[in-house]
Amino acid sequence: MSDTPAHDWLLPRLEQMLTEAEAAGIERTIAIAVLTDMVTGPGFNPTHLATDIDA
């Protein structure tokens, strides 16, 4: 495992992803909203209940 804190390792990659999204014509606020939705959704967040997926 790296001695680099996770925040410091992830931030430049996230910034690059947002830069690429903007270059593809996706507004930064939209890209952030989509990323937030994806990360907090059932694919990454196992605390979601099955009923959350059907809602």
Short mmCIF file of C-alpha atoms in Angstrom, two decimals:
data_model
loop_
_atom_site.label_atom_id
_atom_site.label_comp_id
_atom_site.label_asym_id
_atom_site.label_seq_id
_atom_site.Cartn_x
_atom_site.Cartn_y
_atom_site.Cartn_z
CA MET A 1 0.00 0.00 0.00
CA SER A 2 1.19 3.47 -0.83
CA ASP A 3 2.03 6.00 1.87
CA THR A 4 0.05 8.57 -0.13
CA PRO A 5 -3.27 9.45 1.52
CA ALA A 6 -6.27 8.26 -0.51
CA HIS A 7 -7.52 11.84 -0.95
CA ASP A 8 -4.21 12.93 -2.48
CA TRP A 9 -4.11 9.89 -4.77
CA LEU A 10 -7.70 10.16 -5.98
CA LEU A 11 -8.02 13.93 -6.43
CA PRO A 12 -5.86 14.33 -9.56
CA ARG A 13 -7.60 11.36 -11.17
CA LEU A 14 -11.01 12.81 -10.40
CA GLU A 15 -9.95 16.20 -11.75
CA GLN A 16 -8.72 14.51 -14.94
CA MET A 17 -12.02 12.68 -15.35
CA LEU A 18 -13.93 15.94 -14.97
CA THR A 19 -11.62 17.66 -17.46
CA GLU A 20 -12.25 14.86 -19.97
CA ALA A 21 -15.99 15.07 -19.38
CA GLU A 22 -15.92 18.82 -20.05
CA ALA A 23 -13.91 18.21 -23.23
CA ALA A 24 -16.63 15.78 -24.30
CA GLY A 25 -19.23 18.51 -23.86
CA ILE A 26 -20.56 17.54 -20.43
CA GLU A 27 -20.97 20.47 -18.06
CA ARG A 28 -18.85 20.14 -14.93
CA THR A 29 -21.85 20.39 -12.60
CA ILE A 30 -23.61 17.63 -14.53
CA ALA A 31 -20.52 15.41 -14.44
CA ILE A 32 -20.21 15.93 -10.68
CA ALA A 33 -23.89 15.12 -10.19
CA VAL A 34 -23.59 11.93 -12.24
CA LEU A 35 -20.44 10.83 -10.41
CA THR A 36 -22.12 11.50 -7.07
CA ASP A 37 -25.16 9.51 -8.16
CA MET A 38 -22.98 6.61 -9.28
CA VAL A 39 -20.82 6.51 -6.16
CA THR A 40 -23.76 6.74 -3.77
CA GLY A 41 -25.84 4.24 -5.75
CA PRO A 42 -26.09 0.50 -5.19
CA GLY A 43 -23.10 -0.32 -7.40
CA PHE A 44 -20.67 1.28 -4.95
CA ASN A 45 -22.72 1.66 -1.79
CA PRO A 46 -23.72 -1.73 -0.35
CA THR A 47 -25.87 -0.09 2.32
CA HIS A 48 -28.69 0.47 -0.18
CA LEU A 49 -31.64 -1.76 0.49
CA ALA A 50 -33.21 -3.76 -2.31
CA THR A 51 -36.26 -1.47 -2.15
CA ASP A 52 -33.99 1.52 -2.90
CA ILE A 53 -33.09 0.00 -6.26
CA ASP A 54 -36.73 -0.48 -7.26
CA ALA A 55 -37.76 3.04 -6.23
#
